[in-house]
Each structure stands twice: as structure tokens, then as C-alpha cells.
Short mmCIF file of C-alpha atoms in Angstrom, two decimals:
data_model
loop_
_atom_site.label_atom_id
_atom_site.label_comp_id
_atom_site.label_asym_id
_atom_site.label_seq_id
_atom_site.Cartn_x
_atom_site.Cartn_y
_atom_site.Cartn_z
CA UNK A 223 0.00 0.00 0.00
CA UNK A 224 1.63 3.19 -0.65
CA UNK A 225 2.00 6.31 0.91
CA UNK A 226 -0.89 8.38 0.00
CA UNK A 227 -2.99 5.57 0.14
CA UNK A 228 -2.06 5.10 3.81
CA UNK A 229 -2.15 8.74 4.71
CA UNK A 230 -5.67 8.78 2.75
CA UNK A 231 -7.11 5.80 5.19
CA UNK A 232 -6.01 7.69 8.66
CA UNK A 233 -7.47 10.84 7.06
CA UNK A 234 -11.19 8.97 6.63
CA UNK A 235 -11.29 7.03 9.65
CA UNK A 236 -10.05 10.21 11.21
CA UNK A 237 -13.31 11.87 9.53
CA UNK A 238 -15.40 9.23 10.84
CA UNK A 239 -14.13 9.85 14.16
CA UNK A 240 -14.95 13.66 14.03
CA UNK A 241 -18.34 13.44 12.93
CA UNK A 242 -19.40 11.37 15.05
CA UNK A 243 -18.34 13.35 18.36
CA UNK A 244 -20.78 15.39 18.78
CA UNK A 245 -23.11 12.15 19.40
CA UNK A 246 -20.64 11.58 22.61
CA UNK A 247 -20.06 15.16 23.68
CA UNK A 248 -24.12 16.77 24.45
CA UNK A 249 -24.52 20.21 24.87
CA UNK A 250 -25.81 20.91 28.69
CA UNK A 251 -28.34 23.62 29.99
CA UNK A 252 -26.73 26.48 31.31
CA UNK A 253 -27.97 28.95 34.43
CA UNK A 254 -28.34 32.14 32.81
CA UNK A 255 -27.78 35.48 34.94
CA UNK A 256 -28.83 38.89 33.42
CA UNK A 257 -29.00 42.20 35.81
CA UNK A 258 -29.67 44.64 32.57
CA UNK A 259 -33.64 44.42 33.12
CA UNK A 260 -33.67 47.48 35.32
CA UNK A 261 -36.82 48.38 37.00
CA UNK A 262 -36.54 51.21 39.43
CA UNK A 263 -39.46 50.47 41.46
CA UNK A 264 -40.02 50.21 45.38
CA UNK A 265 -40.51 46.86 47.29
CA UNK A 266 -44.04 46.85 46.84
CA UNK A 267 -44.82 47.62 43.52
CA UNK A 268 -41.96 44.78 42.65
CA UNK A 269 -43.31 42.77 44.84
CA UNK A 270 -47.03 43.09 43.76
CA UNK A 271 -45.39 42.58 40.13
CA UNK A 272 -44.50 38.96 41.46
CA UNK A 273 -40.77 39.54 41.79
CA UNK A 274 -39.03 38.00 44.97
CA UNK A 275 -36.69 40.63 46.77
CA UNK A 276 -34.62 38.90 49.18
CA UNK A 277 -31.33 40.63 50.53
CA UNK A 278 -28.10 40.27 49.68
CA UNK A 279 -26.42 39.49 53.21
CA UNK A 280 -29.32 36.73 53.01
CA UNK A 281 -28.23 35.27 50.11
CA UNK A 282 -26.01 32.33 50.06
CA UNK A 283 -22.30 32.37 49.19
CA UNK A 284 -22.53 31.23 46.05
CA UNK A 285 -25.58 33.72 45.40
CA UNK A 286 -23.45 36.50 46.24
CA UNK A 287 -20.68 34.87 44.28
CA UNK A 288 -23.22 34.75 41.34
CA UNK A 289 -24.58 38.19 41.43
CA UNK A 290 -21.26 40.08 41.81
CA UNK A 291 -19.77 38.01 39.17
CA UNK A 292 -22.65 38.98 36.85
CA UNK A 293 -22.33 42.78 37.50
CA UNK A 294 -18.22 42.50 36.68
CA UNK A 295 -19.25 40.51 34.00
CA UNK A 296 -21.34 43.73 32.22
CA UNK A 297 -24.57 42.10 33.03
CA UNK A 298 -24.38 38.38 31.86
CA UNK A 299 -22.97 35.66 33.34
CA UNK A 300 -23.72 31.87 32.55
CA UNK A 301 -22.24 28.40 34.43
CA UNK A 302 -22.92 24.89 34.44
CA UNK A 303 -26.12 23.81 35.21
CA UNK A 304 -24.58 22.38 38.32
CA UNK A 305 -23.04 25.43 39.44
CA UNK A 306 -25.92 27.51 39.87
CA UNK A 307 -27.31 28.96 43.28
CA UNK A 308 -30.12 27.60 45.53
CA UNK A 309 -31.43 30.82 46.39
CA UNK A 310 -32.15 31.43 42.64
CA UNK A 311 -35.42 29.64 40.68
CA UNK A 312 -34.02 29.25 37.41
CA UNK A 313 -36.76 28.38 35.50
CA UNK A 314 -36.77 26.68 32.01
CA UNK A 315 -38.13 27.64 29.26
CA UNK A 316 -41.40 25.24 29.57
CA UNK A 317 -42.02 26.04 33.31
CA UNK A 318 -42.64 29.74 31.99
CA UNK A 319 -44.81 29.22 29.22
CA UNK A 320 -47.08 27.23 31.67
CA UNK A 321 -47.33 30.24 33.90
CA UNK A 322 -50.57 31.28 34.82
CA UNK A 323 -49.44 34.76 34.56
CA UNK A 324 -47.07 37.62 34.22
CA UNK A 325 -46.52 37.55 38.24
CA UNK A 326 -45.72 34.10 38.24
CA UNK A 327 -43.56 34.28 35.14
CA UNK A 328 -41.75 36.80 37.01
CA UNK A 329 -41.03 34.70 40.30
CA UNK A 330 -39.88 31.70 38.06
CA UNK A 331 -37.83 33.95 36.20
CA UNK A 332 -36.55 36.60 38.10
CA UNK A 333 -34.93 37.45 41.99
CA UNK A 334 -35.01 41.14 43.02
CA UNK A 335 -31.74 42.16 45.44
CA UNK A 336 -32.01 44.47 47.85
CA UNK A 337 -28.70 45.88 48.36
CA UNK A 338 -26.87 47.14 51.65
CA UNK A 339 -26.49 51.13 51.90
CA UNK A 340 -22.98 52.18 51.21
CA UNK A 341 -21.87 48.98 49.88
CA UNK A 342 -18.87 48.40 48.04
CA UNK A 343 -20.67 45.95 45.59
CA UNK A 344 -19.84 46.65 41.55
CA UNK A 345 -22.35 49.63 40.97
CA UNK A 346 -26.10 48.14 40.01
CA UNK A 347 -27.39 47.66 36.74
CA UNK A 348 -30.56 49.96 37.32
CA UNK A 349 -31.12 52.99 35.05
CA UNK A 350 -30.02 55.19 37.93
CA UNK A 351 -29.50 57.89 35.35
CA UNK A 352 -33.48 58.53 36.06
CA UNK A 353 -32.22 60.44 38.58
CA UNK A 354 -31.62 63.46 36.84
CA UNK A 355 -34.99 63.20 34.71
CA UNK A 356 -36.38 62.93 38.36
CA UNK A 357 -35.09 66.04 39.71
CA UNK A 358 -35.55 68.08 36.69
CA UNK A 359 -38.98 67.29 36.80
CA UNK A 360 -39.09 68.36 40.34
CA UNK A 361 -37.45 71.71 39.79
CA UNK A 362 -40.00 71.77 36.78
CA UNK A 363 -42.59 71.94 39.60
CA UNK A 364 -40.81 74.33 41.89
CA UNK A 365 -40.89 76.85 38.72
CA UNK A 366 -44.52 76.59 37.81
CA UNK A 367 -45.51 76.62 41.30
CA UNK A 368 -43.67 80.46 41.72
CA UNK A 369 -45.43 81.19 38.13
CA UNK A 370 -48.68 80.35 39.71
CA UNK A 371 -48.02 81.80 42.84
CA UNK A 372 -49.20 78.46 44.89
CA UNK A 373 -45.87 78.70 46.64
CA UNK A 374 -46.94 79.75 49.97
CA UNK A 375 -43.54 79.13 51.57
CA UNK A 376 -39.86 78.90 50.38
CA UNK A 377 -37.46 76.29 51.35
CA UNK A 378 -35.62 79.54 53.26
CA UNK A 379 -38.60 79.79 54.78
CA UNK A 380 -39.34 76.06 56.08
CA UNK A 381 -35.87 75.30 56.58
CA UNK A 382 -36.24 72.08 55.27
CA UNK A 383 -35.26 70.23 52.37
CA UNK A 384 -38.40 69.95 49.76
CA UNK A 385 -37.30 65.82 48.32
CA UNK A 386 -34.30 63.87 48.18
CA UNK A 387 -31.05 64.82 46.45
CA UNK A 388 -30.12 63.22 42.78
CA UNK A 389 -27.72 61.27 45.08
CA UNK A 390 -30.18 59.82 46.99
CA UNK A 391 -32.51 59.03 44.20
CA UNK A 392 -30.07 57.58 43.14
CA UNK A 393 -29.84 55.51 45.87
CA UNK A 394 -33.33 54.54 45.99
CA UNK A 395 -33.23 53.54 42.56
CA UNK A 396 -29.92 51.04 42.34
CA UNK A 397 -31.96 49.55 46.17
CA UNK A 398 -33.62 47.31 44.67
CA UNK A 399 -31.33 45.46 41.66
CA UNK A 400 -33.62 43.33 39.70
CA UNK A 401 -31.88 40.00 37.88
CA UNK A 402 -33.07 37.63 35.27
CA UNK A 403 -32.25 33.88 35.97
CA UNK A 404 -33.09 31.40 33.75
CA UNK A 405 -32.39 27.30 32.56
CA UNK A 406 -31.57 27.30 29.23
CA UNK A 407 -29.46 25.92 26.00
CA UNK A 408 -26.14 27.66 25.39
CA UNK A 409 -25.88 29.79 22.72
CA UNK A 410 -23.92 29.33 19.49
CA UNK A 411 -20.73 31.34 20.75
CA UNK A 412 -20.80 28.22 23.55
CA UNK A 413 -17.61 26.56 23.59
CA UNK A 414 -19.36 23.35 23.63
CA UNK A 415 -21.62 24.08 20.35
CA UNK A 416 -18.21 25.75 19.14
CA UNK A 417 -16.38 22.45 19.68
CA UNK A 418 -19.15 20.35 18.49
CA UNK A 419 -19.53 22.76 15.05
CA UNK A 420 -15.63 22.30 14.94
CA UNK A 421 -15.19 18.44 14.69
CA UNK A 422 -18.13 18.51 12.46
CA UNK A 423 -15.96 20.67 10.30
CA UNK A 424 -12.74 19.18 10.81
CA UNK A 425 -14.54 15.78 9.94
CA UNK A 426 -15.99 16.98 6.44
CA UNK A 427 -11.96 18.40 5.51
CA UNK A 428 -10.50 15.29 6.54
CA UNK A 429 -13.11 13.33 4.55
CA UNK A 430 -12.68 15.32 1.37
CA UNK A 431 -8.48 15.49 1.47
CA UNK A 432 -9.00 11.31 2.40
CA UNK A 433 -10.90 10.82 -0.34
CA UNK A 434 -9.29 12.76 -2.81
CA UNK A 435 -5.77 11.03 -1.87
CA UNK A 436 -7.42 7.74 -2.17
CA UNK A 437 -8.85 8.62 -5.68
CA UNK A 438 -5.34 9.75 -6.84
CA UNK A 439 -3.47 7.08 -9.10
#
């Protein structure tokens, strides 16, 4: 047998070999983490929306673990579906779309932190930006309320502060950080659908070059 023809032989079974490994090598669920949501409500209108608010110094380690991770991460964060956290419900995608209704959906899918005051936890993903919409608005009102003359006493006057600061809204806002947890198939960037696509492709070249050198004279 000669050369190429040998070469040519370890080149198909070698193909063989490839395309078959994705048959031995399944691609797992993964626990999903997503802060970006944003919300910017209180406790109760999250929690009359369904969502589950429990505390950060409640959760457990790897909750924490989880939750900073996902904030350092810009938002998303995935592991193993053995690596996840108990405190979170990670719902699949059938457990949702039997949900009664939006509430439920949201305490399969969702866990609301409630984050210590002057923490040094990565900064929440809330749209804390709001802010400065909120306290424009409020100076909004200050205005037309001297236009109209309904101000019947100045903040000089009262001596004392009229609402919060844009820090503290701030404040109030990032409270309550809301994050999206979920069961679900990786996604094609996966490293396991990446390795899977690349036998697959590795098996087709090393099929075509094996059968081409065992076609040559």
C-alpha cells in the first residue's frame, strides 16, 4: 500500500471519528444570569409585580458569588447547570410558558436584590441615570408653582429640604437590583456548540483530502 494511500485511510477514519463526536459530547443547559432588566421600582410595587426581593447578606455564598460576578461581567454571566445557586429559581423555558401569569412568570424567572447602603458591591445595573430626569422634573414643579403663585412658603422659609437629592434618588433607585435567571441551551458562541460545530468541520476536511488522496493514481 503506498504512501498516499495510507495517509488517505487515517485521514477517513479520522473523519469518521470527528463526525461522530458530537453524538458523545451533548450540549448541557446552562444557568443564565442577566442584571440589565432594570426596573426602578419600590418593594411593593416589585413585589405586587411577582418579583421575589430577598437581601443580599441573606443570600447564600454562592448567590453572592453569582450576582457580583454577573455585575463585573457587564450584566451576563452563565455556568454549568450544576453550578448555579439555591437561592435562585431558574426556571426553564417550559415552566414559563405554563405560567398562569405575568406575576408568576416573574417569580420563576426573576430574583429582586435588595442591596446594603454604602456597599462596596460593583455599581447596580438599574437605570439610575433617572435620577436626573427625576429632579428636573421636580425643579419643573418648583418653577410653575412660583409662576402660579401656589408657593406659599420657600425652602428659606421652612428650613427644610423639599425631596431627596439626585444622590439619593439615586440611591433609591440602584436599592432594589432586579436579575433575570433562567435554565436554558447555550448559545452558538458556547464553547461546547463551538467544539461540536468544529469536529463537524474538521470531519468533512479530513473526509474530502482522504478521499481525494485515495482517488489519486
Amino acid at each position: 500500500m503506498s504512501r498516499h494511500a495510507t495517509f488517505a485511510n487515517l485521514l477517513v477514519v479520522l473523519s469518521l471519528a470527528l463526525l461522530i463526536t458530537p453524538a458523545f459530547v451533548p450540549v448541557e443547559p446552562v444557568k443564565y444570569h442577566n442584571t440589565h432588566p432594570g426596573n426602578g421600582g419600590n418593594a411593593t410595587a416589585l413585589e405586587r409585580e411577582g418579583y421575589q426581593i430577598i437581601a443580599y447578606e441573606n443570600l447564600s455564598d454562592r448567590g453572592q458569588e453569582l450576582y457580583v460576578k454577573t455585575l463585573e461581567n457587564g450584566g451576563r454571566y452563565t455556568v454549568p447547570a450544576s453550578e448555579g445557586a439555591p437561592d435562585f429559581p431558574y426556571a426553564t423555558g417550559e415552566e414559563l410558558s405554563e405560567a398562569s401569569d405575568h406575576q408568576e412568570r416573574n417569580s420563576l424567572s426573576y430574583i429582586v436584590i435588595e442591596r446594603p447602603a454604602n456597599s462596596t458591591l460593583p455599581p447596580a445595573d438599574e437605570p439610575t441615570h433617572i435620577a436626573e430626569h427625576l429632579e428636573r422634573e421636580r425643579e419643573q414643579r418648583r418653577e410653575a408653582g412660583r409662576d402660579s403663585g401656589s408657593d406659599s412658603q420657600s425652602d428659606s422659609e421652612s428650613g427644610t429640604d423639599d425631596g431627596p437629592t439626585v444622590e439619593e434618588y439615586r440611591q433609591q433607585i440602584a436599592k432594589y437590583d432586579v436579575m433575570q435567571v433562567r435554565t436554558q441551551e447555550p448559545g452558538a458562541t458556547h464553547p461546547a456548540r463551538l467544539s461540536r460545530f468544529g469536529a463537524v468541520v474538521g470531519g468533512v476536511i479530513a473526509l474530502g483530502v482522504g478521499g481525494y488522496l485515495r482517488s489519486k493514481p
